[in-house]
Amino acid sequence: MKCIAGVTAAVVALGVSPQAFGQTPEQFYKGKQIELAIGYPPAGSNDVYARLLARHLGKHIPGTPTVVPQNRPGAGSFLTLAYVYGVAPKDGSVIGIGAPTAPLDEKLGTQGVRFKTAELNWIGRIDSLINIVFLWHTSPVKSVADALKTEAKLSGTGVGSTVSIYPTVMNQVLGTKFKLIMGYKGSNDAQLAVERGEVEGHSTSWTAVKVAHPDWRPDKKINIIVQFSLKKHPELGDVPTIVELARNDEERQILSAVVNAAEIGTSFFMAPNVPKDRVEALRSAFDATMKDAEFLAEAERTKLTVGPLPGEELQKQVADVAAISPEILEKVRSAYATQK
């Protein structure tokens, strides 16, 4: 009896109800709702991707549960990461999406980190997430060379977001003069601030700009001056990568470590200690969704790109962040240092 009581107590401590213990994934998920916790406000690219996934994932999960999106913005998505890591049930009933820089932020000890990314169960990635810096066509800053000489105000959101991280790193490593005007509720709001003339530009994902304002680049309303990636996006062949702008090997190592977040991209995760068969079921369902004709057709209609990465590979990539050498980590830490 003591042994049974001990197992029950352990199960409860992990956030799994005793009734759920021992159920097959189909038995557990049948008739249930899965929360998809989105670490961002509505209308941004991560929100659009998450809601697209929510519309198609459930039919591939044993028991065909309903997937319900729930926006939980705050602290550059760190609130959602902390929620899934430490507060949400650890039974496979909650999925999250947060900042792709989270593993590096954890390694650096960034303020607000209350999670361990390697302990999360990573389900899969829809696409790499290439960020850009763009300036409105009226700005005197037309290139990175101009940004080295002339201050440009960029709209910003949370400290943990790539929206603020990437321009800060450019300032620290390359010497650009971007000034972040923080406090916008999300990337969509921050983009509208550019159009209203409150700021000159913004750093966000290329997908976010395409989805919210598909006419901006074709109509030459914006100048995209850099993309934060190791390789150029097919649609941005004329825009330099941040790594190409490095002036020496040290800068190249620092910038490469920072933009590795692009490879983590729009990725989804569950809490630690979720039963292994449910993690495997969700990973298989995610992989099936990435090949689903209806999912792919809707992604194409909404101008979203799909470049998936399975959960097992994603799990390894998150763990690999721990392999960054202490010397480079300290230099990356210095590049982050002026974030407020």
XYZ file of N, CA and C in Angstrom, residues 40 53 99 111 115 136 153 156 195 254 258 279 282 284 288 294 314:
51
model
N 2.791 35.512 -27.361
C 2.764 36.788 -28.076
C 1.327 37.297 -28.204
N -1.445 26.060 -36.988
C -1.195 24.714 -36.460
C -2.398 24.202 -35.682
N 9.959 32.495 -27.559
C 11.080 33.105 -28.277
C 12.102 32.058 -28.703
N 17.584 38.227 -17.579
C 16.551 38.518 -16.578
C 15.194 37.984 -17.026
N 12.887 29.046 -16.531
C 12.630 27.792 -17.231
C 13.968 27.181 -17.646
N 11.603 52.752 -42.807
C 10.604 53.375 -43.675
C 11.320 54.149 -44.779
N 15.565 55.433 -34.911
C 14.696 54.925 -33.851
C 13.896 53.726 -34.360
N 10.206 48.814 -30.315
C 10.574 47.580 -29.624
C 9.452 47.061 -28.753
N 4.608 53.065 -39.641
C 3.745 53.677 -40.657
C 3.205 55.025 -40.187
N 30.519 35.377 -32.691
C 29.496 35.969 -31.822
C 28.160 36.053 -32.553
N 24.436 34.056 -31.942
C 23.179 34.773 -31.706
C 22.112 34.369 -32.716
N 4.344 12.383 -25.614
C 5.320 13.194 -26.361
C 5.497 12.614 -27.761
N 2.426 13.323 -29.910
C 2.359 14.717 -30.369
C 3.399 14.994 -31.444
N 4.617 12.784 -33.590
C 4.137 12.128 -34.816
C 3.013 12.928 -35.448
N 3.013 14.724 -39.145
C 1.936 14.454 -40.108
C 1.271 15.743 -40.566
N -4.141 20.126 -46.640
C -4.966 21.275 -46.244
C -4.144 22.298 -45.468
N 15.019 18.893 -33.091
C 14.887 20.161 -32.386
C 15.386 20.031 -30.948
